[in-house]
Each structure stands twice: as C-alpha cells, then as structure tokens.
C-alpha cells in the first residue's frame, strides 16, 4: 500500500511545500490535497477566477510514424485519421470484454503524430498495452518526461496570456505544440474553460512563478479537483469507470462514433457490439441526496421496496451546486431523472433522487 512517505514525489514538490500544501498519496504519487485556502475556497476560486493544478502524475505519450493513426484506431474506438490538425478527442482503451482499461485524450499534432494523455494509475499498463499492439504497426511510442499543469476557470486564458503563453485560435478539445517540447491544449477536468500545459521542468518553474504571482491565480489541490469534476459529471477511472464497466453502462457511448461502433476493428469491438445489442442492466447516473449530508463511494442504493438498486461510486458536497452531489450505478429501469431511492449513512436512511448530469453547467469555449 502506497503511503505519503513511499509515494513518488512530483518534480515541483518543493514549490508545493513552499505554498503550504498538505500532501496525501494518490495513484502512487504524493499529491497536494489542499493548500492554505482550503478545499471550499479553492473550489469556488476555480469557478470564479483561475486555479492552477499540478497534474504531472499523469502521463503523456507521443505516437508517431506512418501507421500511427492505424495503431490508435486499433487501440481506441474511434478514427484518429479523421481528426483535423490540432483536434482532440476523448476515447478509451478497452479490454476484450469492452471494459474500460482507461479513458484518454488523443490529439492530432501532425499527419502522422499524435499525443495521448493517460491517467496516472494506468500509465505503465497503458504503455505496455500500446507497445504490444504496436508490434503489428509501423509506429513509435515515446513516453514524455514533462511537467504537466492545468489552469482552469473563467480567467485562465487572460492569466496564461499575461504569463506569456499565447492561446489565440485555440478552442475546447484542441491542442498544439507552441514551442519545441511544449504541448498546450484547451481542455481540463473541471467543467470550466481552461488549459493543460506540458513542458520541460526549467520552463515550468519559470511559468509557475509568473502564474503564482498573478492575483487571479491560486494553487488548487486534489480535493477540490475531485469536487469540481464531480459537479461537472466527469468520471474518475478506477472509481466511476473501470475494466468492470463498459461505455454502454457508463453512459459514455457518445464518445464512440456510430460507424466505428458498427464496423470498427478496435480491441473489444465484438464485445461492445454485443453489449449495445443486449442493452445495459445498469447505468451511470447523477444522484442528489436530500439535505446537507453527503453520501460517499461504496454506499448501497435501495429502491422504494427496500431491494438493492445500485451503488454510489463518487460522492461529496458540491460547493457551487450548494448541495451534496454524487454519481453511481443503478439498475437500468431506475435510471430516469427524478427516481426516488434511499441510501444508508451511519444508520440513517437518506432520500436520494436520480439527477441529470452535470450538476453545474459546462463553460467550455467551443469554436
């Protein structure tokens, strides 16, 4: 079991220490959980101004070569060759049973050059999976050693511009390489407009110094990142989605183009088509508990007759929503918004309603 003492430290760990971060283990890394501002104020600052996150625990790969697009089409259920230059897409690595190995962002940087951003806890397995598939293709896989930062919130673009990083012409789910060894995308995991920037450590330290000196920017920890993504209805791999859930159950089928669902030759294609034909027995939904008491991951959801209806996979308080928010899985017949359920918290049964996602509106800048 990873502890704060045995976890790998971020390259900018010293900066976070100086900023007063409280650390905790996550996916094998010692991560800033909160800063002196506190989780509630950190969360609201992102919604109101701009929050800076160190996401260097995540992994970037460059996939390049004559058959780079073909390799990614085998690994992921979409057609990367159809992406325009700089366009990005949410996709997945699936297993042979159509379970979600990982959720990813793929960006086209050139005719035969793509980046893939993978989750921290899956990075080693993702690389091994991709390399195994690459044996059949003329393509190269290069893991990048970069500092990876996210700047999120309505003032993110202005703050980044003041720090000397140009964002003109970049819209949501697009990315580019503004300088050698840099990657900049207009994306993130908060529901807000924002950016993710991968760059060498020397450049990152200089950029962080400029951003941290900006009155609109505050460091934001993992606790607020979790409440922000939960309000935005965004999944956490290993919690809301896993190898035990398919995109059909997870309400993520929208990320797989219909022609690819029907005829694509990606890993898990046959199993996914069978799952679509059968229909899901359970579905991922939003959950709104009554009152102010949050419900937590692992709690059992009960139907009105007392039978087990499903489980909570993520839960907490939504500072922007102003009430507890959660998501989880319920049997397909109960997945309609407004369905009344209950959950037991410390011996007390709390009413919970199935709720549409997201809890707070997305504010992405789309072209």
XYZ file of C-alpha atoms in Angstrom:
367
model
C 0.000 0.000 0.000
C 1.338 3.412 -1.003
C 1.769 5.949 1.783
C 2.794 9.601 1.617
C 6.296 8.502 2.682
C 6.701 5.825 -0.026
C 4.894 7.651 -2.826
C 6.766 9.218 -5.722
C 7.211 12.978 -5.389
C 6.213 15.437 -8.089
C 9.165 17.263 -9.702
C 7.761 20.545 -8.326
C 7.231 19.114 -4.823
C 9.379 21.853 -3.288
C 7.168 24.562 -4.777
C 4.066 22.920 -3.315
C 5.753 22.660 0.086
C 6.570 26.358 -0.041
C 2.937 27.070 -0.974
C 1.797 25.274 2.196
C 0.304 22.197 0.556
C -0.976 19.285 2.618
C 0.034 16.072 0.861
C -1.545 12.647 0.539
C -0.999 9.509 -1.576
C -2.812 9.129 -4.907
C -2.032 6.627 -7.696
C 1.457 6.051 -6.293
C 2.251 9.765 -6.014
C 2.475 12.196 -3.117
C -0.049 14.787 -4.257
C -1.079 18.198 -2.889
C -4.535 17.558 -1.420
C -5.272 21.090 -0.190
C -3.498 24.416 0.225
C -3.994 27.041 2.975
C -7.011 28.473 1.131
C -8.935 25.268 1.941
C -10.955 22.980 -0.301
C -14.172 25.042 -0.315
C -12.463 28.307 -1.276
C -10.163 26.531 -3.733
C -13.179 25.031 -5.495
C -15.025 28.359 -5.696
C -11.894 30.182 -6.858
C -11.717 27.914 -9.909
C -15.358 28.634 -10.737
C -14.828 32.397 -10.284
C -11.234 33.101 -11.398
C -8.404 30.676 -12.223
C -6.973 27.650 -10.422
C -3.542 26.129 -11.043
C -3.186 22.339 -10.705
C -0.026 20.227 -10.891
C -1.093 17.115 -12.825
C 2.426 15.831 -13.513
C 1.382 12.427 -12.155
C -0.485 11.896 -15.433
C 1.373 10.502 -18.438
C 1.803 11.777 -21.976
C 2.811 9.636 -24.926
C 3.630 10.648 -28.478
C 2.575 8.099 -31.083
C 4.182 8.749 -34.452
C 5.094 7.053 -37.700
C 3.457 6.025 -40.992
C 0.870 3.820 -39.247
C 0.326 5.895 -36.097
C -3.331 6.521 -36.958
C -3.912 2.837 -37.680
C -2.359 1.823 -34.347
C -4.561 4.245 -32.408
C -7.630 3.064 -34.345
C -6.835 -0.469 -33.194
C -6.287 0.652 -29.593
C -9.213 3.094 -29.346
C -12.818 3.010 -30.627
C -12.638 5.992 -32.985
C -10.994 7.009 -36.277
C -7.947 9.177 -35.464
C -7.276 9.623 -39.175
C -10.481 11.672 -39.292
C -9.266 14.224 -36.751
C -8.352 17.633 -38.104
C -4.913 19.008 -37.278
C -4.877 20.068 -33.573
C -8.260 18.409 -32.866
C -8.536 16.274 -29.707
C -10.977 13.576 -28.681
C -11.956 11.692 -25.552
C -11.552 7.967 -26.085
C -10.736 4.731 -24.272
C -8.544 1.695 -24.158
C -10.970 -1.231 -23.869
C -10.251 -4.844 -22.970
C -11.584 -7.854 -24.878
C -14.828 -7.685 -22.863
C -15.277 -3.971 -23.688
C -14.378 -2.999 -20.120
C -12.700 0.394 -19.830
C -8.949 -0.027 -19.249
C -8.525 3.749 -19.226
C -10.096 6.949 -20.515
C -7.765 9.098 -22.604
C -7.432 12.300 -24.587
C -5.956 11.848 -28.078
C -4.782 14.944 -30.008
C -3.619 15.096 -33.622
C -0.436 17.170 -33.891
C 0.529 16.263 -37.460
C -0.238 13.913 -40.321
C 1.470 11.031 -38.519
C 1.914 12.441 -34.998
C -0.486 12.201 -32.048
C -0.354 12.715 -28.276
C -2.194 10.532 -25.770
C -2.795 11.677 -22.187
C -3.308 8.758 -19.794
C -4.324 8.544 -16.136
C -1.550 8.207 -13.559
C -2.570 4.873 -12.070
C -2.820 3.261 -15.510
C 0.269 4.768 -17.166
C 2.521 1.685 -17.004
C -0.257 -0.696 -18.077
C -1.323 1.689 -20.864
C 2.213 1.867 -22.231
C 2.602 -1.913 -22.143
C -0.773 -2.377 -23.873
C 0.062 0.145 -26.584
C 3.517 -1.338 -27.187
C 2.052 -4.833 -27.521
C -0.386 -3.595 -30.162
C 2.358 -1.589 -31.907
C 4.179 -4.793 -32.854
C 1.786 -5.047 -35.821
C 2.205 -1.437 -36.982
C 4.901 0.868 -38.314
C 4.641 3.323 -35.451
C 6.718 4.523 -32.500
C 5.636 5.211 -28.906
C 7.538 7.820 -26.920
C 6.685 8.436 -23.246
C 7.337 12.107 -22.447
C 9.017 13.344 -19.271
C 7.294 16.680 -18.771
C 5.847 18.860 -16.073
C 2.100 18.842 -16.659
C -0.026 21.736 -15.396
C -3.696 22.652 -15.670
C -5.032 26.197 -15.423
C -8.808 26.208 -15.112
C -11.509 28.858 -14.711
C -13.037 31.899 -16.439
C -9.835 33.948 -16.001
C -7.496 31.150 -17.138
C -6.947 32.465 -20.655
C -6.204 36.019 -19.514
C -3.809 34.777 -16.824
C -1.995 32.492 -19.251
C -1.666 35.331 -21.759
C -0.254 37.608 -19.052
C 2.275 34.877 -18.264
C 3.450 34.951 -21.869
C 1.650 31.907 -23.287
C -0.411 32.670 -26.404
C -3.791 30.918 -26.631
C -5.251 32.642 -29.703
C -7.197 30.410 -32.054
C -7.326 27.512 -29.582
C -10.790 26.151 -28.777
C -12.066 23.409 -26.483
C -10.632 19.971 -27.275
C -7.859 21.295 -29.472
C -4.123 21.269 -28.828
C -0.821 22.304 -30.365
C 2.926 22.410 -29.766
C 3.629 26.145 -29.307
C 7.375 25.532 -28.789
C 9.703 22.535 -29.040
C 8.939 20.084 -26.210
C 5.773 22.012 -25.213
C 2.181 20.821 -25.548
C -0.780 23.133 -24.940
C -4.417 22.051 -25.071
C -7.697 23.786 -24.290
C -9.147 21.115 -22.055
C -9.350 20.066 -18.416
C -11.406 18.217 -15.863
C -13.407 20.843 -14.003
C -16.226 21.768 -16.379
C -14.647 25.203 -16.773
C -12.806 26.767 -19.678
C -9.124 26.112 -19.214
C -5.858 24.698 -20.447
C -3.410 21.879 -19.886
C 0.279 22.585 -20.493
C 3.120 20.046 -20.703
C 6.644 21.495 -20.762
C 10.212 20.916 -19.567
C 10.895 21.488 -15.888
C 13.062 24.599 -16.328
C 10.338 26.292 -18.370
C 7.666 25.075 -15.963
C 9.319 26.622 -12.922
C 9.512 29.997 -14.665
C 5.885 29.762 -15.840
C 4.645 28.694 -12.394
C 6.422 31.673 -10.809
C 4.633 34.061 -13.179
C 1.254 32.406 -12.701
C 1.555 32.173 -8.913
C 2.262 35.926 -8.794
C -0.996 36.655 -10.642
C -3.769 37.906 -8.309
C -6.369 35.843 -10.194
C -4.492 32.529 -9.808
C -4.416 30.192 -6.779
C -2.922 26.722 -6.340
C -5.653 24.076 -6.201
C -5.310 20.607 -4.676
C -6.672 17.172 -5.419
C -9.651 17.527 -3.046
C -11.089 20.485 -4.958
C -10.211 18.841 -8.281
C -12.425 15.945 -7.201
C -15.395 18.119 -6.184
C -15.075 20.170 -9.387
C -15.081 17.130 -11.680
C -17.936 15.537 -9.725
C -20.138 18.637 -10.109
C -19.263 18.558 -13.818
C -20.382 14.909 -14.049
C -16.920 13.694 -15.123
C -15.759 10.152 -14.325
C -12.743 9.117 -12.277
C -11.176 5.935 -13.619
C -10.926 3.211 -11.004
C -13.927 4.647 -9.231
C -16.759 5.569 -11.634
C -15.423 3.548 -14.563
C -13.134 0.518 -14.670
C -12.418 -2.701 -16.518
C -15.669 -3.958 -14.992
C -17.797 -1.314 -16.759
C -18.453 -0.796 -20.463
C -19.062 2.546 -22.213
C -22.689 1.406 -22.592
C -23.219 1.145 -18.820
C -21.120 4.235 -18.113
C -23.262 6.455 -20.398
C -20.161 7.172 -22.494
C -21.287 5.661 -25.782
C -21.496 9.207 -27.199
C -17.667 9.198 -27.336
C -17.681 6.337 -29.861
C -18.861 7.331 -33.365
C -21.721 5.174 -34.602
C -19.926 3.915 -37.743
C -16.984 2.805 -35.586
C -19.329 1.043 -33.154
C -20.806 -0.874 -36.064
C -17.734 -1.760 -38.162
C -14.555 -0.707 -36.293
C -11.796 -3.256 -35.691
C -10.678 -1.961 -32.302
C -9.849 -4.029 -29.224
C -13.149 -5.081 -27.620
C -15.233 -4.356 -30.729
C -17.201 -7.602 -30.727
C -17.931 -7.373 -27.007
C -19.010 -3.740 -27.317
C -21.384 -4.561 -30.175
C -22.860 -7.390 -28.098
C -23.287 -5.040 -25.108
C -25.053 -2.457 -27.269
C -27.369 -5.119 -28.721
C -28.222 -6.539 -25.281
C -28.684 -3.143 -23.625
C -27.292 -2.285 -20.192
C -28.531 -3.899 -16.986
C -27.159 -0.911 -15.057
C -26.462 2.724 -15.931
C -24.304 5.508 -14.518
C -26.417 8.382 -13.221
C -26.180 11.543 -11.159
C -27.514 11.362 -7.605
C -28.784 14.223 -5.442
C -29.110 13.422 -1.735
C -31.764 15.266 0.237
C -30.470 17.698 2.875
C -26.841 18.572 3.540
C -25.324 15.156 4.356
C -23.029 13.912 1.561
C -23.060 10.257 0.556
C -19.794 8.528 -0.178
C -18.408 5.997 -2.641
C -19.351 2.442 -1.781
C -22.736 3.238 -0.265
C -25.564 0.912 -1.349
C -28.593 2.447 -3.066
C -32.004 0.993 -2.219
C -35.237 1.084 -4.212
C -38.552 2.065 -2.606
C -39.324 -1.605 -1.845
C -36.001 -1.974 0.005
C -34.270 -4.019 -2.698
C -30.734 -3.179 -3.791
C -30.903 -0.691 -6.667
C -27.216 0.064 -7.171
C -24.190 1.724 -5.598
C -22.577 5.129 -5.193
C -19.190 5.443 -6.922
C -18.366 9.106 -6.119
C -19.930 11.492 -3.637
C -19.302 14.673 -1.706
C -20.529 18.227 -1.236
C -20.832 20.471 -4.299
C -19.754 23.980 -3.240
C -21.020 25.575 -6.455
C -24.188 23.477 -6.609
C -24.880 24.299 -2.961
C -25.877 20.743 -2.045
C -24.414 17.210 -1.874
C -23.650 15.641 -5.258
C -22.896 12.068 -6.226
C -22.850 9.629 -9.093
C -23.201 5.908 -9.265
C -24.856 2.969 -10.986
C -28.491 1.916 -10.753
C -30.469 -0.803 -12.497
C -31.490 0.363 -15.956
C -35.196 0.552 -15.084
C -34.446 3.093 -12.328
C -32.111 5.335 -14.332
C -34.691 8.051 -15.060
C -34.162 11.526 -13.578
C -36.427 12.001 -10.567
C -36.477 8.348 -9.492
C -36.508 8.221 -5.687
C -34.024 5.975 -3.872
C -32.514 5.824 -0.405
C -29.008 5.318 0.944
C -27.949 4.445 4.479
C -25.393 6.763 6.106
C -24.316 5.962 9.681
C -27.536 4.117 10.404
C -29.782 6.815 8.910
C -31.597 6.378 5.620
C -31.276 9.450 3.380
C -33.551 10.034 0.376
C -31.622 10.293 -2.902
C -33.030 11.307 -6.291
C -31.592 10.284 -9.655
C -30.413 13.583 -11.152
C -29.314 14.682 -14.628
C -25.591 15.290 -15.124
C -23.822 17.685 -14.876
C -24.835 19.414 -11.627
C -23.221 22.661 -12.798
C -23.166 23.760 -16.456
C -20.029 23.243 -18.536
C -18.449 26.502 -19.671
C -16.097 25.367 -22.406
C -15.102 27.737 -25.212
C -16.108 25.979 -28.401
C -15.310 27.185 -31.880
